[in-house]
């Protein structure tokens, strides 16, 4: 089935910095989804992308569907403490449902 | 505003015991699924269902059973718990499968000793 490679694995940043993470797949996707998981909670959908080249914003978050349809990027501008968590990319899975990347842990240092 | 509800939130089992994780959704979603989350492994699909009476295996189905007698409920059964099943389990649902946005429950933390 499809494999998603998400990077970086973890990020240690200062409050106020911008964040950029990406996800690549072994095959072409028609949909890219970005989820955030707060500690002790389930993942929550942040942004959904359905078209190659699409750029979508949700407040300080911006995600893009790569033109090759094998990658996607998530950027967070001016990070704040509540941005801490694990960010997952996801796309259509081989066994139905979704295939998830292994996540990017975002840690904001005081 | 319930969405996807999972119970219990926390459970400790002894090796060999059986138990059922409950999942219910009130959004009339056709598609429901169970994932497990382990450190460094991300979320892996255990079983899924595309509608009442229909279930199928995901990536890591061994040691788990599911059933879908109603649209709302999708319980996950551990037949004989093993320490390797210590994990966080998430139930999820969506209107349709594969590529559509899915909504997760809050998770069930299971420890098998």
XYZ file of N, CA and C in Angstrom:
669
model
N 0.806 -1.205 0.000
C 0.000 0.000 0.000
C 0.837 1.250 0.000
N 0.146 2.383 -0.014
C 0.858 3.652 -0.045
C 1.651 3.861 1.233
N 2.780 4.521 1.086
C 3.563 4.892 2.249
C 3.700 6.400 2.259
N 3.592 6.962 3.442
C 3.763 8.391 3.602
C 5.000 8.655 4.433
N 5.862 9.505 3.948
C 7.043 9.912 4.680
C 6.860 11.350 5.129
N 6.839 11.522 6.414
C 6.578 12.845 6.969
C 7.848 13.348 7.647
N 8.170 14.606 7.396
C 9.368 15.177 8.016
C 9.147 16.647 8.332
N 9.857 17.141 9.350
C 10.761 16.367 10.206
C 9.980 15.536 11.221
N 10.663 14.650 11.923
C 10.020 13.849 12.966
C 9.613 14.717 14.134
N 10.477 15.677 14.469
C 10.179 16.579 15.574
C 10.815 17.930 15.304
N 10.223 18.944 15.910
C 10.718 20.302 15.748
C 10.714 20.986 17.102
N 11.826 21.600 17.432
C 11.934 22.391 18.659
C 12.104 23.849 18.231
N 11.118 24.657 18.506
C 11.165 26.033 18.024
C 10.858 27.000 19.161
N 11.132 28.259 18.904
C 10.802 29.318 19.852
C 9.428 29.877 19.489
N 8.716 30.296 20.491
C 7.426 30.945 20.238
C 7.616 32.120 19.287
N 6.724 32.212 18.320
C 6.802 33.295 17.344
C 7.452 32.894 16.028
N 8.156 31.774 16.048
C 8.801 31.319 14.807
C 7.779 30.715 13.857
N 8.142 30.696 12.583
C 7.331 30.004 11.586
C 7.761 28.535 11.514
N 6.815 27.698 11.152
C 7.034 26.245 11.101
C 6.695 25.736 9.710
N 7.495 24.790 9.239
C 7.203 24.176 7.951
C 7.475 22.681 8.042
N 6.522 21.901 7.590
C 6.673 20.453 7.577
C 6.108 19.909 6.271
N 6.550 18.715 5.891
C 6.060 18.199 4.623
C 5.822 16.707 4.676
N 5.195 16.232 3.648
C 4.805 14.832 3.558
C 4.932 14.407 2.110
N 5.543 13.247 1.872
C 5.635 12.720 0.517
C 5.071 11.302 0.492
N 4.513 10.945 -0.633
C 3.919 9.618 -0.775
C 4.615 8.851 -1.882
N 4.451 7.553 -1.842
C 5.045 6.694 -2.863
C 4.171 6.622 -4.107
N 2.967 7.145 -4.023
C 2.074 7.126 -5.179
C 1.281 8.428 -5.221
N 0.595 8.632 -6.304
C -0.189 9.857 -6.492
C -1.428 9.828 -5.606
N -1.688 10.936 -4.949
C -2.882 11.083 -4.123
C -3.858 12.054 -4.767
N -5.127 11.817 -4.566
C -6.166 12.760 -4.986
C -6.616 13.653 -3.852
N -6.216 13.287 -2.645
C -6.606 14.039 -1.457
C -5.439 14.058 -0.485
N -5.227 15.210 0.123
C -4.275 15.315 1.220
C -5.016 15.929 2.400
N -4.789 15.325 3.557
C -5.409 15.834 4.775
C -4.322 16.092 5.813
N -4.506 17.150 6.581
C -3.599 17.434 7.684
C -4.405 17.453 8.979
N -3.916 16.659 9.950
C -4.555 16.555 11.259
C -3.589 17.034 12.332
N -4.164 17.510 13.435
C -3.368 17.824 14.616
C -3.903 17.028 15.798
N -2.987 16.495 16.585
C -3.371 15.763 17.783
C -2.786 16.462 19.008
N -3.661 16.947 19.855
C -3.221 17.511 21.131
C -2.942 16.375 22.100
N -2.095 16.611 23.085
C -1.791 15.550 24.062
C -3.061 15.011 24.717
N -3.229 13.680 24.705
C -4.369 13.048 25.348
C -5.669 13.134 24.573
N -5.610 13.564 23.335
C -6.820 13.708 22.529
C -6.688 12.948 21.215
N -7.813 12.841 20.499
C -7.768 12.264 19.176
C -7.381 13.296 18.135
N -6.919 12.856 16.959
C -6.566 13.807 15.894
C -7.780 14.606 15.435
N -7.538 15.849 15.104
C -8.588 16.738 14.624
C -8.162 17.289 13.268
N -9.081 17.290 12.329
C -8.762 17.761 10.983
C -8.477 19.253 10.984
N -7.352 19.629 10.350
C -6.987 21.044 10.198
C -7.359 21.561 8.817
N -6.849 20.867 7.807
C -7.015 21.326 6.434
C -7.161 20.107 5.532
N -8.055 20.223 4.541
C -8.225 19.177 3.524
C -7.922 19.778 2.155
N -7.176 19.053 1.334
C -6.792 19.505 -0.002
C -7.263 18.476 -1.014
N -7.889 18.947 -2.090
C -8.493 18.024 -3.047
C -8.015 18.222 -4.480
N -7.100 19.185 -4.717
C -6.706 19.467 -6.091
C -5.228 19.795 -6.138
N -4.522 19.233 -7.125
C -3.101 19.501 -7.280
C -2.862 21.004 -7.403
N -1.873 21.486 -6.651
C -1.556 22.907 -6.673
C -2.386 23.735 -5.711
N -3.400 23.135 -5.127
C -4.297 23.882 -4.227
C -3.532 24.384 -3.012
N -3.823 25.614 -2.637
C -3.246 26.239 -1.453
C -4.407 26.689 -0.578
N -4.442 26.206 0.638
C -5.578 26.513 1.517
C -5.065 26.990 2.867
N -5.723 28.023 3.388
C -5.331 28.566 4.686
C -6.441 28.388 5.705
N -6.017 28.244 6.945
C -6.942 28.157 8.071
C -6.306 28.950 9.204
N -6.562 30.240 9.215
C -5.916 31.102 10.206
C -4.431 31.215 9.910
N -3.597 30.845 10.896
C -2.146 30.924 10.702
C -1.587 29.700 9.981
N -2.444 28.755 9.665
C -2.009 27.536 8.992
C -2.258 27.644 7.491
N -1.278 27.177 6.728
C -1.420 27.116 5.280
C -0.919 25.769 4.814
N -1.695 25.105 3.978
C -1.285 23.814 3.436
C -1.362 23.864 1.925
N -0.481 23.129 1.282
C -0.469 23.098 -0.176
C -0.412 21.671 -0.680
N -1.135 21.433 -1.737
C -1.157 20.157 -2.443
C -0.110 20.276 -3.540
N 0.975 19.491 -3.456
C 2.053 19.612 -4.414
C 1.621 19.297 -5.837
N 2.263 19.932 -6.793
C 1.869 19.770 -8.198
C 2.158 18.374 -8.727
N 3.069 17.649 -8.107
C 3.322 16.273 -8.542
C 2.254 15.325 -8.000
N 1.436 15.802 -7.093
C 0.395 15.053 -6.394
C 0.965 13.959 -5.506
N 2.279 14.054 -5.245
C 2.912 13.089 -4.350
C 3.437 13.756 -3.091
N 3.115 15.022 -2.904
C 3.597 15.689 -1.707
C 2.647 16.795 -1.269
N 2.833 17.165 -0.009
C 2.041 18.246 0.553
C 2.865 18.924 1.642
N 2.545 20.193 1.876
C 3.280 20.976 2.852
C 2.303 21.650 3.800
N 2.742 21.783 5.048
C 1.958 22.518 6.040
C 2.860 23.560 6.673
N 2.425 24.798 6.665
C 3.169 25.876 7.296
C 2.328 26.501 8.394
N 2.992 26.847 9.486
C 2.353 27.560 10.582
C 3.139 28.845 10.791
N 2.454 29.951 10.756
C 3.149 31.234 10.940
C 3.002 31.704 12.378
N 4.052 32.363 12.861
C 4.043 32.993 14.187
C 3.512 32.038 15.256
N 4.235 30.957 15.493
C 3.754 29.899 16.390
C 3.453 30.425 17.799
N 2.454 29.798 18.406
C 2.051 30.119 19.773
C 2.027 28.828 20.586
N 2.019 28.925 21.909
C 2.101 27.706 22.743
C 1.052 26.643 22.424
N -0.140 27.042 22.057
C -1.195 26.047 21.784
C -0.979 25.300 20.469
N 0.042 25.660 19.707
C 0.368 24.908 18.489
C 1.088 23.599 18.808
N 1.522 23.437 20.052
C 2.199 22.202 20.453
C 1.308 20.996 20.197
N 1.915 19.931 19.667
C 1.157 18.712 19.419
C 1.832 17.902 18.338
N 1.104 16.915 17.849
C 1.607 16.086 16.754
C 0.782 16.385 15.518
N 1.442 16.643 14.420
C 0.778 16.948 13.156
C 0.932 15.745 12.223
N -0.191 15.267 11.717
C -0.202 14.114 10.821
C -0.684 14.525 9.439
N 0.006 14.026 8.431
C -0.558 14.095 7.088
C -1.267 12.764 6.833
N -2.214 12.769 5.922
C -2.972 11.561 5.613
C -3.486 11.632 4.194
N -3.659 10.457 3.615
C -4.217 10.358 2.282
C -4.947 9.043 2.143
N -5.592 8.826 1.018
C -6.352 7.592 0.806
C -5.464 6.372 1.004
N -5.960 5.394 1.797
C -5.175 4.224 2.123
C -5.472 3.054 1.208
N -4.549 2.118 1.140
C -4.728 0.944 0.307
C -5.810 0.027 0.808
N -5.951 -0.097 2.142
C -6.969 -0.987 2.708
C -8.216 -0.197 3.063
N -8.543 0.782 2.268
C -9.642 1.697 2.544
C -9.290 2.546 3.755
N -10.072 3.499 4.070
C -9.729 4.400 5.149
C -8.582 5.295 4.740
N -7.832 5.756 5.706
C -6.740 6.677 5.463
C -5.404 6.050 5.833
N -4.372 6.448 5.113
C -3.000 6.140 5.485
C -2.399 7.389 6.105
N -1.751 7.213 7.249
C -1.196 8.352 7.965
C 0.323 8.346 7.921
N 0.898 9.542 7.890
C 2.307 9.664 8.158
C 2.564 9.398 9.633
N 3.835 9.304 10.013
C 4.161 8.978 11.398
C 4.127 10.188 12.310
N 3.895 11.342 11.740
C 3.689 12.525 12.564
C 4.923 13.380 12.744
N 4.687 14.667 12.908
C 5.727 15.627 13.267
C 5.380 16.183 14.643
N 6.277 15.973 15.602
C 6.063 16.480 16.956
C 6.559 17.922 17.010
N 5.668 18.827 17.328
C 6.040 20.230 17.437
C 6.149 20.603 18.906
N 7.320 21.069 19.287
C 7.575 21.467 20.667
C 8.032 22.915 20.660
N 7.393 23.721 21.473
C 7.711 25.148 21.523
C 8.441 25.430 22.825
N 9.642 25.928 22.682
C 10.472 26.194 23.854
C 10.195 27.598 24.370
N 10.147 27.744 25.674
C 9.863 29.072 26.242
C 11.018 30.027 26.009
N -23.923 17.425 20.127
C -22.561 17.671 19.657
C -21.634 16.541 20.049
N -22.160 15.253 20.085
C -21.352 14.167 20.613
C -20.274 13.758 19.625
N -20.600 13.595 18.303
C -19.605 13.146 17.342
C -19.318 11.675 17.518
N -18.029 11.326 17.709
C -17.600 9.953 17.913
C -17.262 9.765 19.391
N -17.923 8.812 20.016
C -17.739 8.581 21.442
C -17.137 7.209 21.681
N -16.050 7.179 22.439
C -15.377 5.930 22.763
C -15.418 5.694 24.260
N -15.581 4.435 24.640
C -15.447 4.042 26.040
C -14.799 2.663 26.120
N -14.037 2.368 27.185
C -13.630 3.310 28.224
C -12.487 4.201 27.759
N -12.164 5.187 28.534
C -11.037 6.076 28.229
C -9.722 5.400 28.618
N -9.743 4.694 29.738
C -8.553 3.997 30.225
C -8.948 2.589 30.675
N -8.049 1.624 30.423
C -8.311 0.251 30.841
C -6.996 -0.470 31.036
N -6.906 -1.233 32.110
C -5.769 -2.121 32.347
C -6.290 -3.550 32.310
N -5.642 -4.378 31.525
C -6.042 -5.780 31.388
C -4.883 -6.684 31.762
N -5.228 -7.879 32.183
C -4.207 -8.905 32.357
C -4.084 -9.707 31.069
N -2.903 -10.209 30.809
C -2.681 -11.046 29.635
C -3.698 -12.189 29.612
N -4.326 -12.379 28.445
C -5.296 -13.440 28.286
C -6.736 -13.014 28.494
N -6.952 -11.871 29.141
C -8.316 -11.392 29.323
C -8.875 -10.875 28.006
N -10.192 -10.845 27.938
C -10.847 -10.279 26.765
C -11.604 -9.025 27.189
N -11.816 -8.151 26.236
C -12.608 -6.960 26.519
C -13.088 -6.349 25.210
N -14.036 -5.441 25.338
C -14.580 -4.748 24.174
C -14.443 -3.248 24.361
N -13.896 -2.598 23.362
C -13.885 -1.138 23.302
C -15.113 -0.707 22.516
N -15.871 0.189 23.123
C -17.104 0.633 22.487
C -16.866 1.902 21.673
N -17.583 2.010 20.558
C -17.527 3.216 19.736
C -18.918 3.492 19.182
N -19.341 4.717 19.306
C -20.638 5.119 18.772
C -20.501 6.484 18.117
N -21.218 6.656 17.001
C -21.242 7.965 16.340
C -22.696 8.337 16.044
N -22.955 9.629 16.138
C -24.331 10.119 15.966
C -24.465 10.999 14.734
N -23.576 10.801 13.770
C -23.567 11.633 12.566
C -24.118 10.881 11.355
N -24.637 9.673 11.561
C -25.174 8.839 10.477
C -24.111 8.531 9.420
N -22.866 8.375 9.874
C -21.788 8.052 8.958
C -21.832 6.589 8.560
N -21.599 6.340 7.286
C -21.557 4.946 6.809
C -20.259 4.266 7.216
N -19.186 5.002 7.138
C -17.855 4.430 7.300
C -17.368 4.602 8.733
N -16.906 3.497 9.331
C -16.297 3.556 10.659
C -15.046 2.700 10.659
N -14.121 3.064 11.524
C -12.845 2.348 11.545
C -12.215 2.424 12.927
N -11.268 1.522 13.145
C -10.473 1.516 14.361
C -9.003 1.601 13.982
N -8.280 2.494 14.687
C -6.848 2.648 14.519
C -6.180 2.406 15.873
N -4.938 1.987 15.808
C -4.129 1.999 17.008
C -2.931 2.914 16.782
N -2.505 3.558 17.848
C -1.406 4.514 17.759
C -0.317 4.091 18.717
N 0.861 3.867 18.175
C 2.013 3.470 18.976
C 3.162 4.428 18.706
N 4.029 4.643 19.671
C 5.148 5.584 19.486
C 5.969 5.242 18.255
N 6.194 6.242 17.417
C 7.017 6.052 16.230
C 6.340 5.319 15.098
N 5.083 4.904 15.304
C 4.397 4.120 14.265
C 3.241 4.884 13.638
N 2.897 6.006 14.163
C 1.746 6.724 13.635
C 0.453 5.993 13.935
N -0.528 6.171 13.095
C -1.845 5.542 13.244
C -1.965 4.409 12.239
N -2.295 3.229 12.727
C -2.424 2.075 11.846
C -3.844 1.516 11.917
N -4.375 1.217 10.754
C -5.756 0.766 10.636
C -5.886 -0.690 11.057
N -6.830 -0.963 11.970
C -7.044 -2.321 12.464
C -8.160 -3.012 11.665
N -9.350 -2.450 11.761
C -10.525 -2.933 11.019
C -11.343 -1.736 10.586
N -12.178 -1.948 9.575
C -13.063 -0.887 9.147
C -14.379 -1.478 8.667
N -15.349 -0.594 8.507
C -16.675 -1.008 8.064
C -17.248 0.073 7.158
N -17.793 -0.339 6.010
C -18.376 0.631 5.080
C -19.891 0.715 5.223
N -20.430 -0.022 6.178
C -21.859 0.056 6.437
C -22.284 -1.067 7.359
N -23.494 -0.975 7.863
C -24.005 -1.998 8.777
C -23.944 -3.369 8.123
N -23.419 -4.332 8.862
C -23.306 -5.699 8.380
C -22.067 -5.998 7.560
N -21.220 -4.975 7.335
C -20.029 -5.141 6.487
C -18.793 -4.708 7.259
N -17.837 -5.627 7.394
C -16.566 -5.276 8.030
C -15.421 -5.863 7.214
N -14.245 -5.301 7.402
C -13.081 -5.811 6.690
C -11.831 -5.486 7.477
N -10.757 -6.195 7.139
C -9.508 -6.045 7.872
C -8.699 -4.879 7.339
N -7.988 -4.258 8.244
C -7.062 -3.211 7.864
C -5.642 -3.730 7.848
N -4.731 -2.884 8.273
C -3.302 -3.205 8.208
C -2.866 -4.168 9.304
N -3.458 -4.035 10.515
C -3.018 -4.829 11.667
C -4.207 -5.472 12.378
N -4.910 -6.431 11.750
C -6.148 -6.968 12.313
C -5.992 -8.089 13.332
N -4.817 -8.706 13.391
C -4.670 -9.918 14.203
C -4.887 -9.627 15.684
N -5.727 -10.487 16.307
C -6.010 -10.348 17.726
C -7.230 -9.504 18.024
N -7.886 -9.006 16.971
C -9.045 -8.128 17.137
C -10.219 -8.625 16.284
N -11.410 -8.457 16.829
C -12.638 -8.707 16.076
C -13.518 -7.468 16.120
N -14.309 -7.291 15.066
C -15.275 -6.200 15.045
C -16.606 -6.723 14.520
N -17.630 -5.952 14.762
C -18.948 -6.226 14.199
C -19.639 -4.883 13.970
N -20.591 -4.871 13.069
C -21.325 -3.627 12.777
C -22.795 -3.989 12.586
N -23.480 -4.136 13.705
C -24.890 -4.510 13.640
C -25.785 -3.297 13.387
N -25.313 -2.111 13.722
C -26.063 -0.886 13.462
C -25.135 0.137 12.821
N -25.715 1.162 12.220
C -24.904 2.235 11.637
C -24.119 2.976 12.711
N -24.709 3.083 13.906
C -24.124 3.924 14.941
C -22.946 3.305 15.676
N -22.936 1.986 15.834
C -21.991 1.340 16.748
C -20.976 0.459 16.025
N -19.752 0.475 16.523
C -18.688 -0.324 15.901
C -17.724 -0.760 17.007
N -18.072 -1.792 17.777
C -17.218 -2.221 18.879
C -16.001 -2.998 18.397
N -14.914 -2.851 19.146
C -13.668 -3.575 18.862
C -13.414 -4.541 20.013
N -13.257 -5.823 19.686
C -13.055 -6.843 20.720
C -11.637 -7.361 20.695
N -11.042 -7.393 21.865
C -9.761 -8.060 22.028
C -10.066 -9.447 22.582
N -9.686 -10.468 21.863
C -10.100 -11.825 22.197
C -9.316 -12.399 23.363
N -8.018 -12.208 23.351
C -7.131 -12.695 24.408
C -5.965 -11.717 24.463
N -6.084 -10.747 25.353
C -5.161 -9.613 25.347
C -3.709 -10.037 25.535
N -2.839 -9.359 24.799
C -1.397 -9.592 24.887
C -0.707 -8.256 25.147
N 0.465 -8.289 25.794
C 1.178 -7.027 26.039
C 1.423 -6.208 24.781
N 1.562 -6.877 23.629
C 1.775 -6.158 22.367
C 0.561 -5.327 21.964
N -0.556 -5.550 22.611
C -1.761 -4.768 22.315
C -1.893 -3.535 23.220
N -0.909 -3.328 24.052
C -0.851 -2.071 24.807
C -0.695 -0.933 23.812
N -1.637 -0.027 23.816
C -1.648 1.007 22.789
C -2.750 2.008 23.102
N -2.828 3.021 22.262
C -3.960 3.941 22.296
C -4.818 3.631 21.074
N -6.093 3.436 21.307
C -7.004 3.044 20.236
C -7.948 4.196 19.906
N -8.099 4.446 18.606
C -8.991 5.502 18.151
C -10.035 4.933 17.208
N -11.259 5.287 17.489
C -12.357 4.988 16.581
C -12.570 6.222 15.710
N -12.983 6.006 14.470
C -13.188 7.126 13.560
C -14.378 6.840 12.661
N -14.961 7.898 12.108
C -16.083 7.709 11.194
C -16.078 8.792 10.136
N -16.734 8.499 9.020
C -16.914 9.499 7.965
C -18.116 9.093 7.121
N -18.554 9.999 6.249
C -19.701 9.689 5.388
C -19.354 8.589 4.410
N -18.175 8.655 3.856
C -17.755 7.639 2.897
C -16.308 7.297 3.174
N -15.810 6.320 2.516
C -14.471 5.829 2.806
C -13.436 6.524 1.935
N -12.217 6.206 2.210
C -11.056 6.458 1.378
C -10.935 7.873 0.808
N -10.294 8.713 1.544
C -10.010 10.037 1.027
C -10.932 11.098 1.568
N -12.044 10.692 2.116
C -12.904 11.689 2.734
C -12.442 11.975 4.153
N -12.762 13.166 4.616
C -12.323 13.532 5.952
C -12.999 12.645 6.976
N -12.241 12.161 7.929
C -12.804 11.323 8.975
C -12.652 12.017 10.316
N -13.518 11.678 11.215
C -13.576 12.292 12.533
C -13.226 11.242 13.573
N -12.354 11.617 14.495
C -11.858 10.688 15.484
C -12.534 10.863 16.830
N -12.633 9.746 17.564
C -12.979 9.820 18.964
C -11.778 10.286 19.767
N -11.962 10.373 21.075
C -10.905 10.915 21.933
C -9.868 9.887 22.341
N -10.087 8.632 22.010
C -9.074 7.625 22.278
C -9.361 6.792 23.507
N -8.848 5.549 23.484
C -8.928 4.640 24.637
C -7.516 4.138 24.911
N -7.047 4.417 26.129
C -5.691 4.015 26.517
C -5.762 2.637 27.145
N -5.159 1.646 26.505
C -5.216 0.269 26.980
C -3.823 -0.201 27.359
N -3.711 -0.750 28.567
C -2.458 -1.350 29.026
C -2.713 -2.808 29.341
N -1.889 -3.682 28.769
C -2.002 -5.115 29.042
C -0.768 -5.544 29.824
N -1.004 -6.084 31.014
C 0.134 -6.441 31.875
C 0.277 -7.970 31.988
